[in-house]
């Protein structure tokens, strides 16, 4: 009840006072979290987002600057929640499109964590699979196993089980957590998921190497 009352208050006392163009802008960026002019220009296909952010930041209850240079911002948390719910209600497809483009922008700029998060927000499992399978091994190489584990947990389990590369990543994260038997189980799932040898040979080789490292005299 309290959350609903706060939402209604924000709608009546703040959102209705905003010019329509400002309100539309804020609704469309509400789910992006971290904000910058270049991100929003790409996600919303416009070219004035930096100026919009700077102007709207003059009202701290709407946009909050995150640095002194005015290069990054965020919405007030409650405002973002209310606006994103409104975006979902009035134009679900546009909300999804913005999230997909944000995911693309973050991948291009090397922020794979946010790229995966926005793909999840867009309910785009195929994109999530590609991002995780492509960038997960490099993340594990630098010790970010927890990030990869979190990404995998964001996908439906049946999708993970049907993809050999994702099963291999799951096995590797299990190894990093000291769960050798769990890793072997994931390798068995990977065996079942891998289909065409010509398409999955690198995955097969990595599976073989990981299995040879794990298998001991008393583990079949």
XYZ file of N, CA, C and O in Angstrom:
880
model
N 0.830 -1.208 0.000
C 0.000 0.000 0.000
C 0.855 1.245 0.000
O 0.598 2.194 -0.736
N 1.927 1.241 0.798
C 2.792 2.412 0.881
C 3.429 2.703 -0.469
O 3.492 3.860 -0.911
N 3.905 1.665 -1.164
C 4.528 1.856 -2.469
C 3.530 2.429 -3.464
O 3.872 3.305 -4.268
N 2.306 1.936 -3.439
C 1.293 2.448 -4.350
C 0.982 3.908 -4.056
O 0.810 4.715 -4.974
N 0.929 4.258 -2.782
C 0.657 5.648 -2.415
C 1.790 6.565 -2.868
O 1.551 7.673 -3.357
N 3.032 6.087 -2.721
C 4.183 6.881 -3.171
C 4.132 7.071 -4.679
O 4.374 8.164 -5.199
N 3.800 6.001 -5.396
C 3.717 6.079 -6.850
C 2.655 7.077 -7.284
O 2.872 7.884 -8.193
N 1.502 7.006 -6.634
C 0.424 7.934 -6.982
C 0.821 9.372 -6.671
O 0.515 10.296 -7.428
N 1.525 9.559 -5.559
C 1.982 10.901 -5.212
C 2.950 11.431 -6.267
O 2.845 12.594 -6.695
N 3.886 10.599 -6.692
C 4.862 11.046 -7.681
C 4.186 11.366 -9.005
O 4.551 12.337 -9.681
N 3.200 10.559 -9.377
C 2.482 10.836 -10.618
C 1.738 12.170 -10.552
O 1.787 12.978 -11.480
N 1.063 12.389 -9.443
C 0.225 13.585 -9.344
C 1.020 14.844 -9.069
O 0.706 15.920 -9.589
N 2.084 14.726 -8.256
C 2.816 15.917 -7.833
C 4.013 16.247 -8.717
O 4.467 17.388 -8.740
N 4.532 15.267 -9.443
C 5.736 15.520 -10.239
C 5.522 15.260 -11.725
O 5.760 16.142 -12.547
N 5.077 14.078 -12.064
C 5.023 13.716 -13.476
C 4.042 14.572 -14.261
O 4.319 14.968 -15.397
N 2.897 14.881 -13.675
C 1.915 15.681 -14.401
C 2.371 17.125 -14.612
O 1.819 17.824 -15.450
N 3.378 17.549 -13.872
C 3.882 18.910 -14.029
C 4.929 19.015 -15.138
O 5.279 20.122 -15.551
N 5.439 17.886 -15.595
C 6.493 17.911 -16.608
C 5.923 18.196 -17.992
O 4.826 17.725 -18.329
N 6.655 18.945 -18.823
C 6.240 19.088 -20.220
C 6.174 17.718 -20.884
O 6.958 16.820 -20.545
N 5.259 17.530 -21.827
C 5.090 16.210 -22.447
C 6.372 15.627 -23.030
O 6.624 14.424 -22.892
N 7.204 16.448 -23.679
C 8.442 15.930 -24.267
C 9.403 15.436 -23.189
O 10.079 14.408 -23.368
N 9.486 16.164 -22.082
C 10.357 15.740 -20.987
C 9.858 14.435 -20.374
O 10.649 13.535 -20.061
N 8.554 14.348 -20.195
C 7.982 13.141 -19.604
C 8.227 11.935 -20.506
O 8.603 10.858 -20.036
N 8.036 12.116 -21.802
C 8.267 11.022 -22.740
C 9.731 10.577 -22.707
O 10.026 9.373 -22.710
N 10.646 11.543 -22.658
C 12.074 11.243 -22.576
C 12.384 10.420 -21.322
O 13.065 9.391 -21.389
N 11.866 10.857 -20.200
C 12.136 10.176 -18.936
C 11.530 8.775 -18.900
O 12.138 7.844 -18.363
N 10.350 8.624 -19.467
C 9.738 7.301 -19.523
C 10.626 6.348 -20.317
O 10.880 5.210 -19.913
N 11.151 6.825 -21.436
C 11.924 5.958 -22.324
C 13.296 5.601 -21.762
O 13.854 4.552 -22.114
N 13.850 6.433 -20.906
C 15.173 6.120 -20.337
C 15.066 5.504 -18.944
O 16.080 5.139 -18.350
N 13.855 5.349 -18.449
C 13.667 4.989 -17.039
C 14.260 3.640 -16.665
O 14.646 3.436 -15.510
N 14.329 2.714 -17.593
C 14.842 1.389 -17.264
C 16.322 1.209 -17.536
O 16.851 0.110 -17.336
N 17.004 2.259 -17.970
C 18.402 2.109 -18.370
C 19.363 2.090 -17.186
O 20.488 1.620 -17.311
N 18.938 2.599 -16.051
C 19.834 2.626 -14.887
C 20.852 3.740 -15.013
O 20.530 4.915 -14.833
N 22.083 3.376 -15.329
C 23.135 4.367 -15.583
C 22.835 5.078 -16.898
O 22.492 4.455 -17.894
N 22.957 6.402 -16.893
C 22.584 7.185 -18.061
C 23.746 8.035 -18.548
O 24.507 8.598 -17.749
N 23.858 8.145 -19.852
C 24.794 9.090 -20.468
C 24.178 9.564 -21.771
O 23.301 8.897 -22.339
N 24.657 10.714 -22.258
C 24.125 11.244 -23.507
C 24.323 10.291 -24.668
O 23.403 10.063 -25.476
N 25.504 9.692 -24.774
C 25.782 8.806 -25.913
C 24.956 7.526 -25.841
O 24.479 7.033 -26.870
N 24.786 6.981 -24.657
C 23.948 5.794 -24.507
C 22.522 6.089 -24.953
O 21.929 5.343 -25.740
N 21.959 7.170 -24.451
C 20.560 7.468 -24.758
C 20.389 7.840 -26.227
O 19.407 7.455 -26.866
N 21.353 8.590 -26.788
C 21.277 8.897 -28.218
C 21.173 7.615 -29.036
O 20.396 7.534 -29.993
N 21.964 6.609 -28.661
C 21.939 5.344 -29.397
C 20.652 4.577 -29.128
O 20.007 4.080 -30.054
N 20.274 4.476 -27.870
C 19.107 3.664 -27.507
C 17.803 4.263 -28.017
O 16.883 3.529 -28.396
N 17.723 5.597 -28.039
C 16.491 6.264 -28.458
C 16.579 6.836 -29.868
O 15.622 7.438 -30.351
N 17.747 6.673 -30.504
C 17.966 7.167 -31.869
C 17.658 8.668 -31.966
O 16.862 9.106 -32.780
N 18.371 9.437 -31.137
C 18.258 10.889 -31.148
C 19.648 11.479 -30.983
O 20.632 10.750 -30.887
N 19.777 12.789 -30.946
C 21.107 13.388 -30.873
C 21.219 14.556 -29.887
O 22.165 15.330 -29.957
N 20.279 14.647 -28.969
C 20.300 15.766 -28.031
C 20.214 15.311 -26.580
O 19.881 16.089 -25.688
N 20.538 14.058 -26.326
C 20.292 13.497 -24.998
C 21.171 14.114 -23.928
O 20.747 14.281 -22.774
N 22.428 14.438 -24.266
C 23.303 15.054 -23.281
C 22.738 16.367 -22.765
O 22.750 16.631 -21.550
N 22.228 17.191 -23.673
C 21.642 18.473 -23.284
C 20.372 18.258 -22.469
O 20.117 18.981 -21.485
N 19.577 17.264 -22.846
C 18.361 16.971 -22.094
C 18.697 16.560 -20.666
O 18.076 17.026 -19.703
N 19.686 15.694 -20.516
C 20.079 15.249 -19.183
C 20.553 16.409 -18.325
O 20.189 16.518 -17.149
N 21.390 17.264 -18.901
C 21.930 18.395 -18.145
C 20.809 19.326 -17.688
O 20.820 19.828 -16.553
N 19.843 19.563 -18.565
C 18.741 20.454 -18.209
C 17.873 19.826 -17.123
O 17.511 20.483 -16.134
N 17.541 18.545 -17.287
C 16.673 17.883 -16.319
C 17.361 17.679 -14.972
O 16.702 17.557 -13.946
N 18.691 17.651 -14.980
C 19.427 17.476 -13.726
C 19.314 18.681 -12.806
O 19.682 18.597 -11.622
N 18.794 19.784 -13.320
C 18.584 20.953 -12.462
C 17.509 20.687 -11.421
O 17.390 21.417 -10.437
N 16.717 19.618 -11.636
C 15.735 19.202 -10.643
C 16.211 17.891 -10.036
O 16.033 16.824 -10.638
N 16.861 17.923 -8.866
C 17.498 16.724 -8.311
C 16.541 15.600 -7.960
O 16.963 14.475 -7.765
N 15.265 15.883 -7.883
C 14.304 14.822 -7.602
C 13.978 14.008 -8.844
O 13.248 13.019 -8.771
N 14.494 14.427 -10.000
C 14.237 13.703 -11.241
C 15.510 13.023 -11.734
O 15.584 11.809 -11.826
N 16.531 13.799 -12.059
C 17.801 13.280 -12.574
C 18.907 13.610 -11.576
O 19.019 14.750 -11.115
N 19.729 12.625 -11.260
C 20.815 12.796 -10.295
C 22.153 12.661 -11.021
O 22.427 11.597 -11.602
N 23.010 13.716 -11.027
C 24.341 13.585 -11.644
C 25.210 12.628 -10.834
O 25.150 12.586 -9.607
N 26.028 11.849 -11.532
C 26.919 10.908 -10.876
C 28.373 11.355 -10.897
O 29.226 10.697 -10.299
N 28.656 12.447 -11.578
C 30.007 12.997 -11.574
C 29.925 14.505 -11.768
O 28.869 15.057 -12.058
N 31.047 15.177 -11.588
C 31.074 16.633 -11.693
C 31.151 17.123 -13.126
O 30.939 18.296 -13.404
N 31.467 16.231 -14.041
C 31.595 16.636 -15.444
C 30.256 16.623 -16.170
O 30.168 17.087 -17.305
N 29.242 16.065 -15.537
C 27.949 15.978 -16.202
C 27.929 14.957 -17.324
O 27.207 15.120 -18.310
N 28.722 13.885 -17.164
C 28.778 12.878 -18.224
C 27.953 11.643 -17.893
O 27.695 10.820 -18.784
N 27.562 11.479 -16.641
C 26.745 10.320 -16.287
C 25.737 10.709 -15.216
O 26.011 11.561 -14.360
N 24.577 10.051 -15.286
C 23.455 10.383 -14.419
C 22.686 9.104 -14.086
O 22.934 8.037 -14.640
N 21.718 9.259 -13.211
C 20.709 8.227 -12.995
C 19.416 8.927 -12.599
O 19.421 10.075 -12.124
N 18.312 8.242 -12.795
C 17.044 8.756 -12.306
C 16.927 8.466 -10.815
O 17.529 7.518 -10.310
N 16.158 9.294 -10.131
C 15.785 8.978 -8.765
C 15.144 7.597 -8.778
O 14.343 7.257 -9.652
N 15.527 6.736 -7.818
C 15.119 5.329 -7.855
C 13.603 5.153 -7.922
O 13.095 4.352 -8.718
N 12.888 5.858 -7.095
C 11.435 5.718 -7.105
C 10.848 6.230 -8.410
O 9.916 5.633 -8.966
N 11.405 7.332 -8.922
C 10.938 7.867 -10.195
C 11.163 6.859 -11.313
O 10.288 6.623 -12.153
N 12.334 6.235 -11.319
C 12.643 5.256 -12.359
C 11.668 4.090 -12.311
O 11.191 3.615 -13.352
N 11.355 3.637 -11.131
C 10.443 2.499 -10.985
C 9.052 2.841 -11.502
O 8.434 2.055 -12.226
N 8.571 4.014 -11.140
C 7.235 4.430 -11.572
C 7.188 4.606 -13.085
O 6.271 4.132 -13.768
N 8.212 5.260 -13.636
C 8.225 5.535 -15.069
C 8.392 4.267 -15.893
O 7.770 4.111 -16.944
N 9.237 3.350 -15.416
C 9.442 2.118 -16.176
C 8.174 1.274 -16.185
O 7.846 0.634 -17.201
N 7.458 1.254 -15.084
C 6.172 0.548 -15.056
C 5.186 1.177 -16.040
O 4.418 0.473 -16.712
N 5.235 2.488 -16.141
C 4.369 3.187 -17.095
C 4.756 2.844 -18.532
O 3.897 2.627 -19.396
N 6.056 2.785 -18.787
C 6.538 2.427 -20.120
C 6.060 1.024 -20.509
O 5.595 0.785 -21.623
N 6.182 0.100 -19.573
C 5.719 -1.264 -19.812
C 4.221 -1.291 -20.100
O 3.751 -2.058 -20.948
N 3.478 -0.439 -19.427
C 2.022 -0.435 -19.587
C 1.596 0.147 -20.931
O 0.712 -0.401 -21.594
N 2.234 1.239 -21.346
C 1.737 1.950 -22.534
C 2.367 1.469 -23.833
O 1.760 1.598 -24.903
N 3.607 0.930 -23.778
C 4.261 0.534 -25.037
C 5.335 -0.516 -24.752
O 6.536 -0.221 -24.735
N 4.899 -1.728 -24.554
C 5.826 -2.804 -24.192
C 6.875 -3.051 -25.274
O 8.042 -3.287 -24.979
N 6.476 -2.976 -26.544
C 7.423 -3.241 -27.627
C 8.490 -2.163 -27.714
O 9.660 -2.449 -27.982
N 8.097 -0.907 -27.509
C 9.082 0.177 -27.523
C 10.053 0.021 -26.359
O 11.263 0.245 -26.510
N 9.548 -0.372 -25.206
C 10.405 -0.613 -24.041
C 11.416 -1.705 -24.356
O 12.603 -1.593 -24.025
N 10.965 -2.760 -24.996
C 11.857 -3.864 -25.357
C 12.910 -3.391 -26.362
O 14.083 -3.745 -26.268
N 12.489 -2.588 -27.341
C 13.422 -2.087 -28.344
C 14.516 -1.233 -27.721
O 15.699 -1.348 -28.073
N 14.139 -0.377 -26.773
C 15.125 0.459 -26.085
C 16.118 -0.417 -25.321
O 17.331 -0.179 -25.339
N 15.615 -1.452 -24.662
C 16.493 -2.343 -23.900
C 17.454 -3.093 -24.818
O 18.636 -3.273 -24.484
N 16.971 -3.535 -25.986
C 17.831 -4.237 -26.939
C 18.937 -3.314 -27.437
O 20.121 -3.698 -27.526
N 18.588 -2.092 -27.768
C 19.597 -1.148 -28.263
C 20.583 -0.775 -27.151
O 21.781 -0.601 -27.406
N 20.093 -0.673 -25.931
C 21.003 -0.410 -24.815
C 21.969 -1.574 -24.633
O 23.171 -1.379 -24.397
N 21.465 -2.792 -24.750
C 22.328 -3.961 -24.656
C 23.397 -3.931 -25.735
O 24.578 -4.222 -25.480
N 23.007 -3.563 -26.938
C 23.953 -3.454 -28.052
C 25.015 -2.405 -27.748
O 26.215 -2.631 -27.954
N 24.602 -1.254 -27.223
C 25.550 -0.169 -26.914
C 26.543 -0.609 -25.848
O 27.752 -0.377 -25.978
N 26.056 -1.240 -24.806
C 26.954 -1.671 -23.736
C 27.914 -2.754 -24.217
O 29.083 -2.776 -23.812
N 27.447 -3.637 -25.105
C 28.377 -4.627 -25.649
C 29.470 -3.941 -26.458
O 30.651 -4.279 -26.342
N 29.084 -2.978 -27.273
C 30.062 -2.258 -28.095
C 31.087 -1.512 -27.249
O 32.245 -1.357 -27.657
N 30.664 -1.043 -26.088
C 31.577 -0.287 -25.229
C 32.286 -1.169 -24.209
O 33.025 -0.669 -23.360
N 32.043 -2.473 -24.272
C 32.773 -3.409 -23.425
C 32.185 -3.671 -22.060
O 32.804 -4.366 -21.248
N 30.996 -3.164 -21.780
C 30.348 -3.408 -20.486
C 29.384 -4.586 -20.657
O 28.171 -4.402 -20.824
N 29.931 -5.788 -20.618
C 29.133 -6.972 -20.922
C 28.121 -7.249 -19.819
O 27.034 -7.772 -20.082
N 28.441 -6.890 -18.600
C 27.501 -7.116 -17.504
C 26.195 -6.366 -17.757
O 25.104 -6.946 -17.639
N 26.297 -5.102 -18.112
C 25.085 -4.336 -18.402
C 24.449 -4.798 -19.713
O 23.220 -4.754 -19.856
N 25.252 -5.235 -20.664
C 24.691 -5.747 -21.921
C 23.799 -6.951 -21.655
O 22.692 -7.058 -22.205
N 24.246 -7.856 -20.801
C 23.455 -9.033 -20.460
C 22.202 -8.618 -19.685
O 21.099 -9.126 -19.934
N 22.363 -7.685 -18.755
C 21.222 -7.253 -17.939
C 20.121 -6.651 -18.803
O 18.928 -6.932 -18.592
N 20.498 -5.844 -19.790
C 19.478 -5.224 -20.639
C 18.871 -6.236 -21.611
O 17.689 -6.125 -21.960
N 19.653 -7.221 -22.043
C 19.076 -8.291 -22.857
C 18.046 -9.066 -22.048
O 16.990 -9.454 -22.567
N 18.333 -9.274 -20.773
C 17.373 -9.936 -19.895
C 16.123 -9.083 -19.730
O 14.997 -9.584 -19.778
N 16.331 -7.794 -19.538
C 15.199 -6.883 -19.377
C 14.327 -6.864 -20.630
O 13.102 -6.708 -20.546
N 14.946 -7.054 -21.777
C 14.195 -7.085 -23.028
C 13.545 -8.435 -23.284
O 12.859 -8.604 -24.287
N 13.775 -9.387 -22.370
C 13.278 -10.751 -22.556
C 13.761 -11.289 -23.902
O 12.972 -11.760 -24.737
N 15.095 -11.221 -24.098
C 15.724 -11.649 -25.345
C 16.715 -12.766 -25.051
O 17.929 -12.550 -25.035
N 16.212 -13.988 -24.794
C 17.111 -15.077 -24.401
C 18.153 -15.423 -25.461
O 19.273 -15.803 -25.125
N 17.803 -15.323 -26.738
C 18.786 -15.646 -27.777
C 19.975 -14.687 -27.719
O 21.126 -15.100 -27.883
N 19.695 -13.427 -27.484
C 20.775 -12.461 -27.350
C 21.593 -12.747 -26.090
O 22.822 -12.660 -26.091
N 20.921 -13.090 -25.013
C 21.641 -13.429 -23.785
C 22.567 -14.619 -24.000
O 23.718 -14.610 -23.556
N 22.072 -15.650 -24.693
C 22.897 -16.827 -24.963
C 24.140 -16.433 -25.749
O 25.259 -16.862 -25.426
N 23.964 -15.622 -26.789
C 25.123 -15.202 -27.591
C 26.111 -14.408 -26.753
O 27.323 -14.633 -26.813
N 25.604 -13.469 -25.963
C 26.491 -12.649 -25.134
C 27.269 -13.508 -24.141
O 28.489 -13.350 -23.985
N 26.576 -14.404 -23.480
C 27.218 -15.218 -22.445
C 28.210 -16.193 -23.067
O 29.332 -16.357 -22.574
N 27.802 -16.845 -24.159
C 28.691 -17.807 -24.803
C 29.916 -17.117 -25.401
O 31.022 -17.668 -25.399
N 29.736 -15.901 -25.902
C 30.839 -15.174 -26.540
C 31.803 -14.592 -25.521
O 33.030 -14.696 -25.667
N 31.260 -13.975 -24.484
C 32.102 -13.206 -23.556
C 32.371 -13.933 -22.238
O 33.268 -13.533 -21.499
N 31.598 -14.977 -21.949
C 31.783 -15.689 -20.693
C 33.176 -16.262 -20.493
O 33.771 -16.099 -19.415
N 33.766 -16.932 -21.496
C 35.101 -17.495 -21.295
C 36.152 -16.454 -20.927
O 36.984 -16.698 -20.049
N 36.109 -15.291 -21.575
C 37.078 -14.243 -21.244
C 36.866 -13.723 -19.831
O 37.832 -13.423 -19.115
N 35.606 -13.630 -19.403
C 35.318 -13.190 -18.040
C 35.864 -14.188 -17.030
O 36.425 -13.812 -15.991
N 35.736 -15.465 -17.326
C 36.269 -16.482 -16.423
C 37.790 -16.433 -16.373
O 38.390 -16.663 -15.321
N 38.406 -16.112 -17.505
C 39.867 -16.037 -17.558
C 40.414 -14.997 -16.586
O 41.497 -15.180 -16.013
N 39.658 -13.917 -16.381
C 40.116 -12.864 -15.468
C 39.492 -13.020 -14.074
O 39.534 -12.099 -13.264
N 38.922 -14.191 -13.819
C 38.439 -14.486 -12.477
C 37.034 -14.039 -12.151
O 36.630 -14.113 -10.983
N 36.269 -13.629 -13.152
C 34.916 -13.146 -12.875
C 33.891 -14.284 -13.022
O 32.909 -14.192 -13.743
N 34.155 -15.359 -12.303
C 33.276 -16.519 -12.355
C 31.893 -16.209 -11.779
O 30.885 -16.728 -12.262
N 31.858 -15.382 -10.752
C 30.568 -15.058 -10.136
C 29.669 -14.310 -11.122
O 28.450 -14.510 -11.119
N 30.260 -13.444 -11.941
C 29.468 -12.734 -12.949
C 28.864 -13.712 -13.937
O 27.668 -13.641 -14.265
N 29.687 -14.645 -14.429
C 29.190 -15.633 -15.391
C 28.121 -16.514 -14.746
O 27.087 -16.797 -15.367
N 28.331 -16.905 -13.514
C 27.346 -17.718 -12.796
C 26.017 -16.960 -12.675
O 24.936 -17.542 -12.845
N 26.111 -15.667 -12.383
C 24.898 -14.849 -12.258
C 24.186 -14.736 -13.608
O 22.952 -14.801 -13.675
N 24.943 -14.556 -14.676
C 24.320 -14.474 -15.997
C 23.584 -15.768 -16.336
O 22.454 -15.734 -16.830
N 24.246 -16.879 -16.088
C 23.624 -18.171 -16.394
C 22.333 -18.371 -15.600
O 21.363 -18.939 -16.102
N 22.320 -17.878 -14.370
C 21.130 -18.013 -13.529
C 19.972 -17.164 -14.041
O 18.807 -17.421 -13.685
N 20.260 -16.173 -14.881
C 19.219 -15.319 -15.436
C 18.480 -16.000 -16.582
O 17.409 -15.542 -16.987
N 19.056 -17.070 -17.119
C 18.426 -17.795 -18.219
C 17.574 -18.948 -17.688
O 17.903 -19.540 -16.664
N 16.501 -19.284 -18.394
C 15.763 -20.501 -18.028
C 16.694 -21.713 -18.090
O 17.529 -21.820 -18.993
N 16.544 -22.619 -17.153
C 17.456 -23.759 -17.070
C 17.440 -24.617 -18.330
O 18.476 -25.134 -18.746
N 16.280 -24.733 -18.973
C 16.218 -25.582 -20.165
C 17.046 -25.005 -21.305
O 17.595 -25.752 -22.122
N 17.172 -23.684 -21.362
C 18.005 -23.063 -22.396
C 19.473 -23.366 -22.138
O 20.236 -23.673 -23.054
N 19.884 -23.285 -20.881
C 21.271 -23.595 -20.537
C 21.581 -25.048 -20.865
O 22.615 -25.370 -21.474
N 20.684 -25.936 -20.495
C 20.907 -27.368 -20.692
C 20.969 -27.753 -22.165
O 21.573 -28.767 -22.517
N 20.364 -26.947 -23.022
C 20.332 -27.278 -24.450
C 21.518 -26.703 -25.215
O 21.622 -26.885 -26.432
N 22.414 -26.005 -24.522
C 23.527 -25.336 -25.191
C 24.851 -25.842 -24.615
O 25.140 -25.635 -23.435
N 25.655 -26.485 -25.453
C 26.901 -27.063 -24.977
C 27.861 -26.034 -24.410
O 28.512 -26.277 -23.388
N 27.960 -24.875 -25.052
C 28.870 -23.837 -24.580
C 28.469 -23.331 -23.204
O 29.325 -23.072 -22.347
N 27.157 -23.200 -22.977
C 26.690 -22.721 -21.673
C 26.883 -23.784 -20.602
O 27.210 -23.471 -19.449
N 26.683 -25.042 -20.969
C 26.949 -26.125 -20.009
C 28.429 -26.147 -19.636
O 28.784 -26.385 -18.470
N 29.285 -25.907 -20.618
C 30.720 -25.870 -20.346
C 31.066 -24.717 -19.413
O 31.862 -24.872 -18.481
N 30.442 -23.555 -19.622
C 30.653 -22.423 -18.719
C 30.179 -22.766 -17.305
O 30.826 -22.412 -16.315
N 29.039 -23.444 -17.218
C 28.529 -23.855 -15.908
C 29.502 -24.806 -15.226
O 29.732 -24.717 -14.005
N 30.089 -25.710 -16.001
C 31.080 -26.625 -15.439
C 32.291 -25.866 -14.932
O 32.819 -26.152 -13.843
N 32.733 -24.885 -15.692
C 33.909 -24.099 -15.293
C 33.648 -23.289 -14.036
O 34.518 -23.185 -13.165
N 32.447 -22.730 -13.908
C 32.135 -21.985 -12.690
C 32.054 -22.924 -11.497
O 32.425 -22.550 -10.384
N 31.578 -24.142 -11.732
C 31.553 -25.133 -10.644
C 32.974 -25.461 -10.186
O 33.236 -25.592 -8.986
N 33.884 -25.596 -11.137
C 35.282 -25.839 -10.779
C 35.820 -24.694 -9.944
O 36.504 -24.898 -8.922
N 35.522 -23.463 -10.341
C 36.011 -22.288 -9.614
C 35.481 -22.251 -8.186
O 36.136 -21.724 -7.282
N 34.294 -22.835 -7.976
C 33.702 -22.877 -6.636
C 34.117 -24.129 -5.861
O 33.651 -24.347 -4.749
N 34.995 -24.935 -6.465
C 35.455 -26.143 -5.793
C 34.452 -27.272 -5.809
O 34.513 -28.170 -4.968
N 33.549 -27.251 -6.765
C 32.493 -28.258 -6.850
C 32.778 -29.179 -8.038
O 32.146 -29.097 -9.099
N 33.749 -30.078 -7.859
C 34.182 -30.942 -8.941
C 33.112 -31.886 -9.445
O 32.945 -32.071 -10.665
N 32.357 -32.506 -8.544
C 31.310 -33.432 -8.967
C 30.209 -32.702 -9.728
O 29.667 -33.225 -10.707
N 29.883 -31.496 -9.281
C 28.892 -30.681 -9.997
C 29.392 -30.364 -11.403
O 28.627 -30.390 -12.373
N 30.682 -30.082 -11.525
C 31.266 -29.787 -12.835
C 31.140 -30.989 -13.771
O 30.821 -30.842 -14.963
N 31.367 -32.190 -13.247
C 31.240 -33.388 -14.075
C 29.801 -33.607 -14.550
O 29.564 -34.041 -15.677
N 28.865 -33.264 -13.700
C 27.457 -33.367 -14.100
C 27.172 -32.405 -15.254
O 26.511 -32.760 -16.240
N 27.695 -31.176 -15.131
C 27.502 -30.203 -16.202
C 28.164 -30.663 -17.499
O 27.644 -30.420 -18.595
N 29.299 -31.332 -17.397
C 29.950 -31.852 -18.598
C 29.099 -32.942 -19.261
O 29.077 -33.053 -20.495
N 28.396 -33.729 -18.462
C 27.489 -34.718 -19.036
C 26.335 -34.029 -19.767
O 25.919 -34.462 -20.842
N 25.825 -32.945 -19.181
C 24.795 -32.166 -19.879
C 25.356 -31.599 -21.178
O 24.656 -31.550 -22.201
N 26.604 -31.158 -21.143
C 27.235 -30.611 -22.347
C 27.334 -31.670 -23.431
O 27.107 -31.394 -24.615
N 27.674 -32.901 -23.048
C 27.737 -34.001 -24.011
C 26.395 -34.180 -24.721
O 26.335 -34.401 -25.930
N 25.322 -34.085 -23.943
C 23.986 -34.263 -24.507
C 23.592 -33.089 -25.406
O 22.851 -33.266 -26.372
N 24.096 -31.896 -25.078
C 23.698 -30.701 -25.825
C 24.449 -30.556 -27.135
O 23.921 -30.022 -28.114
N 25.702 -31.004 -27.164
C 26.517 -30.833 -28.360
C 25.985 -31.749 -29.461
O 25.809 -32.936 -29.261
N 25.767 -31.170 -30.639
C 25.178 -31.938 -31.736
C 26.177 -32.139 -32.874
O 26.809 -33.175 -32.966
N 26.320 -31.118 -33.716
C 27.148 -31.247 -34.907
C 28.610 -30.984 -34.577
O 28.971 -29.876 -34.178
N 29.487 -31.971 -34.758
C 30.902 -31.798 -34.432
C 31.550 -30.643 -35.172
O 32.418 -29.955 -34.641
N 31.136 -30.395 -36.419
C 31.763 -29.330 -37.193
C 31.478 -27.960 -36.604
O 32.252 -27.026 -36.776
N 30.349 -27.836 -35.928
C 29.979 -26.537 -35.364
C 30.464 -26.363 -33.928
O 30.515 -25.250 -33.420
N 30.799 -27.456 -33.256
C 31.068 -27.383 -31.827
C 32.431 -27.948 -31.451
O 32.672 -28.247 -30.290
N 33.324 -28.109 -32.413
C 34.604 -28.727 -32.120
C 35.381 -27.997 -31.021
O 35.945 -28.643 -30.122
N 35.464 -26.647 -31.035
C 36.167 -25.968 -29.933
C 35.564 -26.290 -28.564
O 36.293 -26.477 -27.583
N 34.230 -26.350 -28.507
C 33.568 -26.690 -27.246
C 33.924 -28.115 -26.834
O 34.216 -28.383 -25.666
N 33.934 -29.023 -27.788
C 34.275 -30.414 -27.478
C 35.694 -30.523 -26.924
O 35.950 -31.271 -25.974
N 36.615 -29.794 -27.525
C 37.996 -29.847 -27.064
C 38.125 -29.303 -25.642
O 38.852 -29.856 -24.815
N 37.418 -28.214 -25.354
C 37.461 -27.651 -24.002
C 36.805 -28.595 -22.999
O 37.276 -28.730 -21.861
N 35.730 -29.237 -23.417
C 35.084 -30.218 -22.544
C 36.051 -31.342 -22.210
O 36.163 -31.773 -21.054
N 36.762 -31.822 -23.235
C 37.711 -32.919 -23.030
C 38.817 -32.513 -22.066
O 39.192 -33.279 -21.167
N 39.335 -31.282 -22.253
C 40.417 -30.810 -21.394
C 39.943 -30.669 -19.953
O 40.650 -31.061 -19.002
N 38.733 -30.111 -19.765
C 38.216 -29.925 -18.414
C 37.927 -31.269 -17.752
O 38.226 -31.474 -16.571
N 37.374 -32.194 -18.529
C 37.075 -33.509 -17.960
C 38.359 -34.238 -17.544
O 38.414 -34.864 -16.484
N 39.401 -34.131 -18.366
C 40.661 -34.805 -18.034
C 41.277 -34.231 -16.763
O 41.945 -34.946 -16.010
N 41.014 -32.953 -16.514
C 41.533 -32.326 -15.303
C 40.752 -32.792 -14.070
O 41.302 -32.923 -12.985
N 39.454 -33.058 -14.285
C 38.592 -33.381 -13.134
C 38.568 -34.858 -12.781
O 38.484 -35.214 -11.606
N 38.616 -35.694 -13.787
C 38.421 -37.121 -13.545
C 39.609 -37.685 -12.773
O 40.753 -37.509 -13.148
N 39.331 -38.389 -11.704
C 40.359 -39.059 -10.915
C 40.092 -40.549 -10.923
O 39.131 -41.033 -11.525
N 40.909 -41.290 -10.257
C 40.788 -42.750 -10.303
C 39.466 -43.245 -9.724
O 39.019 -44.340 -10.044
N 38.829 -42.453 -8.847
C 37.601 -42.930 -8.218
C 36.372 -42.211 -8.715
O 35.287 -42.334 -8.154
N 36.512 -41.404 -9.786
C 35.358 -40.730 -10.376
C 35.258 -41.155 -11.826
O 36.201 -40.968 -12.587
N 34.166 -41.731 -12.216
C 34.004 -42.196 -13.581
C 33.633 -41.021 -14.473
O 32.659 -40.357 -14.195
